[in-house]
CSV table of N, CA and C in Angstrom, one decimal:
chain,number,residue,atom,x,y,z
A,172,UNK,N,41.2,-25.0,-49.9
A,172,UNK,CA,42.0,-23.9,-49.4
A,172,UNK,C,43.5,-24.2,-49.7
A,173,UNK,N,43.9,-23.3,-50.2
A,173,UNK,CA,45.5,-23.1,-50.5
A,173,UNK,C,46.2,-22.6,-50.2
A,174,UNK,N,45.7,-21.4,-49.4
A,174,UNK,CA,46.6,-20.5,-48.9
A,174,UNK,C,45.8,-19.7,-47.2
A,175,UNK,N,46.7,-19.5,-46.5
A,175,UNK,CA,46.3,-19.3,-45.3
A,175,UNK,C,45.2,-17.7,-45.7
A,176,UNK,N,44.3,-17.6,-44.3
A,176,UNK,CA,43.8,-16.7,-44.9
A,176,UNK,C,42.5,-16.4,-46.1
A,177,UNK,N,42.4,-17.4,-46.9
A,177,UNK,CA,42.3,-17.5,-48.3
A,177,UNK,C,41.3,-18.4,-48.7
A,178,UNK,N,39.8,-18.3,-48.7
A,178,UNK,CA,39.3,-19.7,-49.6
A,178,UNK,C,39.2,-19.6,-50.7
A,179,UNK,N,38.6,-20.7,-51.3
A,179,UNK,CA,37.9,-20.4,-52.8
A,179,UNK,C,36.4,-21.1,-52.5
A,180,UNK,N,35.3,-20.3,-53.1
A,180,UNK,CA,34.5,-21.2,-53.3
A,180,UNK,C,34.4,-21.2,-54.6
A,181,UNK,N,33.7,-22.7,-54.5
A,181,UNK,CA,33.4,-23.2,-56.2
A,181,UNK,C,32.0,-23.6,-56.2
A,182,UNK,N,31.5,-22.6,-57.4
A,182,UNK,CA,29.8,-23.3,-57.3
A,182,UNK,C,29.1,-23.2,-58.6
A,183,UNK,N,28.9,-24.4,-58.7
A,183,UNK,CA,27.4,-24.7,-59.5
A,183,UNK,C,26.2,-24.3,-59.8
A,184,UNK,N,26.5,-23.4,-60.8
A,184,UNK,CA,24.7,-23.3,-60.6
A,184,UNK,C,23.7,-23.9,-61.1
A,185,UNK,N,22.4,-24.0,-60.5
A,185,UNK,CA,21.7,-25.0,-60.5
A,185,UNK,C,20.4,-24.4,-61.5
A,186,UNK,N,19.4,-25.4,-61.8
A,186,UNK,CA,18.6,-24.6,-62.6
A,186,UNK,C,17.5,-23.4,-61.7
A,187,UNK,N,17.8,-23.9,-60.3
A,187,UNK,CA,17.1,-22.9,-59.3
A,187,UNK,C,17.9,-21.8,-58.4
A,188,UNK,N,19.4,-21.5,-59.3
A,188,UNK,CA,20.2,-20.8,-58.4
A,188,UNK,C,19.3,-19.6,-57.9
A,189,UNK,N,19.4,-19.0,-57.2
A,189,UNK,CA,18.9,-17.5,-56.6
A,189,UNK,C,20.2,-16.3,-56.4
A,190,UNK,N,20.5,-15.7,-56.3
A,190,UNK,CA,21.6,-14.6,-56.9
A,190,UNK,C,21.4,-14.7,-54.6
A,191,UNK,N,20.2,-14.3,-54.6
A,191,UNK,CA,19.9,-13.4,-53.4
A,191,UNK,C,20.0,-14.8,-52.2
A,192,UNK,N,19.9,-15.9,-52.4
A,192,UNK,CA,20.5,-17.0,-51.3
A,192,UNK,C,21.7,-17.2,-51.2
A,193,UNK,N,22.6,-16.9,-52.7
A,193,UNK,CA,24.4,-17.3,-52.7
A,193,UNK,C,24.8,-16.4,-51.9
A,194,UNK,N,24.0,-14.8,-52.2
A,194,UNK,CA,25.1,-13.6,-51.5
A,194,UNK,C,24.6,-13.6,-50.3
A,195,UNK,N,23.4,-14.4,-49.7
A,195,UNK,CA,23.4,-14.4,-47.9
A,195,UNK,C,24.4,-15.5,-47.5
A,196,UNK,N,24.6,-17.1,-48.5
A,196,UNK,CA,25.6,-17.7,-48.0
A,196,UNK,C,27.3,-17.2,-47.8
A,197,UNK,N,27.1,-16.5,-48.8
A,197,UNK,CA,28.8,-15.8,-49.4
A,197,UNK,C,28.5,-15.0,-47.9
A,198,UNK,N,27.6,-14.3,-47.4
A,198,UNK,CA,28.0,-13.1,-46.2
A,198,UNK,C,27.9,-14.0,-44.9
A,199,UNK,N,27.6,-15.1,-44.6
A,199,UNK,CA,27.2,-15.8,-43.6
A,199,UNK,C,28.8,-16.7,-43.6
A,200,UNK,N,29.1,-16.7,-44.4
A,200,UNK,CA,30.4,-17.1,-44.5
A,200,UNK,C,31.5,-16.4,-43.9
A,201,UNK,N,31.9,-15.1,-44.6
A,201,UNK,CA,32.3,-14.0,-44.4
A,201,UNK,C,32.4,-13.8,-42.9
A,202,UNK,N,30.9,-13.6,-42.2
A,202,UNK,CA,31.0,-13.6,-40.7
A,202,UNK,C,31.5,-14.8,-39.7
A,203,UNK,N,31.6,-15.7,-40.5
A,203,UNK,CA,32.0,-16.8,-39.6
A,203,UNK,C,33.2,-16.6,-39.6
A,204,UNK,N,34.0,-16.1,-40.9
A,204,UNK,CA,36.0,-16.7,-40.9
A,204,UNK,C,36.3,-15.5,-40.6
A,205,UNK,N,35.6,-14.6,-40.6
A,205,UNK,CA,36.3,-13.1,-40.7
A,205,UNK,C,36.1,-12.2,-41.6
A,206,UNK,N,36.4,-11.2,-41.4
A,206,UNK,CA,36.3,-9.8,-42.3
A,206,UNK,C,37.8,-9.9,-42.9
A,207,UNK,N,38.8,-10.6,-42.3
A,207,UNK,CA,39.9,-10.3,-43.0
A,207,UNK,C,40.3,-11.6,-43.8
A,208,UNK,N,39.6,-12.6,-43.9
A,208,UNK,CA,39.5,-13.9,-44.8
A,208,UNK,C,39.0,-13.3,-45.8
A,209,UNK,N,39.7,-13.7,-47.6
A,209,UNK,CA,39.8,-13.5,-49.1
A,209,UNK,C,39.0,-14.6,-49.3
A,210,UNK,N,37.5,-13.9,-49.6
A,210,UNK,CA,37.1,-15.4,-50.2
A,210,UNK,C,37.0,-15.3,-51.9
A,211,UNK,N,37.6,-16.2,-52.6
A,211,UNK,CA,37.4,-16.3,-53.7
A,211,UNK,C,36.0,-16.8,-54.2
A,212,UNK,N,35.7,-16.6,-55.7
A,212,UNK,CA,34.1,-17.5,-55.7
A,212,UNK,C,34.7,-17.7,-57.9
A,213,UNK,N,34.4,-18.8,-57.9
A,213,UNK,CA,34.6,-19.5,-59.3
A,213,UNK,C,33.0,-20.6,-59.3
A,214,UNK,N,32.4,-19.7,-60.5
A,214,UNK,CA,31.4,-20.7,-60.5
A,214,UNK,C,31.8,-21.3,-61.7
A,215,UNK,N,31.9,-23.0,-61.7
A,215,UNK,CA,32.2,-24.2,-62.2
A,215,UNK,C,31.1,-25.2,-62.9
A,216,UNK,N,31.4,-25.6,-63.7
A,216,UNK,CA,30.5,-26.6,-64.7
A,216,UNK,C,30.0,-27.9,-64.3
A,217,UNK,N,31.2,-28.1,-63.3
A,217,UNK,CA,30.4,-29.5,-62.5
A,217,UNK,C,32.3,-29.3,-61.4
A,218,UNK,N,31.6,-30.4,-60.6
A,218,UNK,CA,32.7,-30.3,-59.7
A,218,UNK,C,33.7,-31.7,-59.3
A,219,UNK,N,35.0,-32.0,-59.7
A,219,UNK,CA,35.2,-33.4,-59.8
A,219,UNK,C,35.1,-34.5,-58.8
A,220,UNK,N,34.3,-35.5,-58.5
A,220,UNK,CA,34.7,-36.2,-57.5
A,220,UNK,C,35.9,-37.1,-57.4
A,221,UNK,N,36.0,-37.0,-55.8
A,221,UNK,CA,37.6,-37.5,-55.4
A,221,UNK,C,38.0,-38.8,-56.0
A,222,UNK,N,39.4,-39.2,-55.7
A,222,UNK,CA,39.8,-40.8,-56.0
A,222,UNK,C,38.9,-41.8,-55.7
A,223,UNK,N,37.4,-41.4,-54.0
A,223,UNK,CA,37.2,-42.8,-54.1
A,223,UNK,C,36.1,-42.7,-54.4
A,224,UNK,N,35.4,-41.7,-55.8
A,224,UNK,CA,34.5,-41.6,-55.8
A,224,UNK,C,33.3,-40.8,-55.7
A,225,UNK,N,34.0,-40.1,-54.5
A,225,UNK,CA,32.9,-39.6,-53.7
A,225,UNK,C,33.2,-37.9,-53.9
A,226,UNK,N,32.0,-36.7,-53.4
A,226,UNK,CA,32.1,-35.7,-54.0
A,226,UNK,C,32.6,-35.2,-52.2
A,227,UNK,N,32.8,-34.4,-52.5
A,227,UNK,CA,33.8,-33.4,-50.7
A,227,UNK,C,33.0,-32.1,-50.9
A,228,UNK,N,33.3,-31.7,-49.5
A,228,UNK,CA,31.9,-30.1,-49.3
A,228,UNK,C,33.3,-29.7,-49.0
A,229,UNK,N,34.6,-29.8,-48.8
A,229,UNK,CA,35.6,-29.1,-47.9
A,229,UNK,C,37.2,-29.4,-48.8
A,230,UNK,N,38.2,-28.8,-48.8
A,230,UNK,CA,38.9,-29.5,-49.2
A,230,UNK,C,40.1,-28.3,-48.8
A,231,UNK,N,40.9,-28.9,-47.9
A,231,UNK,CA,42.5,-27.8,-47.9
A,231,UNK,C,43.3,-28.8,-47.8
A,232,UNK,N,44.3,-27.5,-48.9
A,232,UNK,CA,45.4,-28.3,-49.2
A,232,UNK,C,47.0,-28.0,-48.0
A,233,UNK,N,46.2,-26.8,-47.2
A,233,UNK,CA,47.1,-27.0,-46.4
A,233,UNK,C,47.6,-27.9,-45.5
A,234,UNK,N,49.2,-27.7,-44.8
A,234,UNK,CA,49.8,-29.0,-43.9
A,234,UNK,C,49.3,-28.2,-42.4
A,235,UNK,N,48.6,-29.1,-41.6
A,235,UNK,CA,48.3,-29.1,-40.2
A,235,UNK,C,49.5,-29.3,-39.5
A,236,UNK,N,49.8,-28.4,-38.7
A,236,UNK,CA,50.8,-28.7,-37.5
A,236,UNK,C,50.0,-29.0,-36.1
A,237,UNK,N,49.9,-30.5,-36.2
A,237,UNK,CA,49.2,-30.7,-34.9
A,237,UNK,C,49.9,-30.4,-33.2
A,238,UNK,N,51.5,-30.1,-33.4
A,238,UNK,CA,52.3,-29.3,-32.6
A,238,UNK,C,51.8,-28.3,-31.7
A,239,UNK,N,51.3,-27.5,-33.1
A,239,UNK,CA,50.7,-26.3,-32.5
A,239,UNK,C,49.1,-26.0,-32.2
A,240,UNK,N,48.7,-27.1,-32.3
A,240,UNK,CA,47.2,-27.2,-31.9
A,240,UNK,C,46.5,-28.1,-30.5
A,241,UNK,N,48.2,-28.8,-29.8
A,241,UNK,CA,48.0,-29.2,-28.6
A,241,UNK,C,48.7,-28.4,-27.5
A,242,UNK,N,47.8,-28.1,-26.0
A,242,UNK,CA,48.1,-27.7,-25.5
A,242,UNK,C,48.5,-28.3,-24.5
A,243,UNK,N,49.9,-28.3,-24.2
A,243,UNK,CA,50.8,-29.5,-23.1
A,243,UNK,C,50.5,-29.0,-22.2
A,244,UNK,N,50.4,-27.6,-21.6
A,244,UNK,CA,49.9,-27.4,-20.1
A,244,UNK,C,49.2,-28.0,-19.3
């Protein structure tokens, strides 16, 4: 994620993709973030894994204001 609002997914297809599983995940998605969440979709040749390694399901590049995510009351 890069932008509020905004995902991208990136996907692989596999030698078993199914057209009709992606677009129930892409809608199950959809209902989770919202109707007014832009989901992007880039399907990719392989996907890089990180510095230590390892491959990530999640990745935003946004900055957390943990400020605004505690409640002092």
């Amino acid at each position: 994620q890069t932008k509020y609002g905004e995902i991208t997914l990136k996907i692989v297809k596999a030698l078993r993709f199914e057209q009709n599983s992606f677009l129930n995940l892409v809608n199950l998605i959809s209902e989770t973030l919202g109707v007014n969440t832009k989901i992007n979709i880039e399907f990719v040749k392989s996907i890089p894994l990180m510095k230590t390694g390892k491959q990530t399901t999640v990745l935003s590049e946004l900055p957390i204001e943990f400020q605004e995510l505690v409640d002092f009351d």
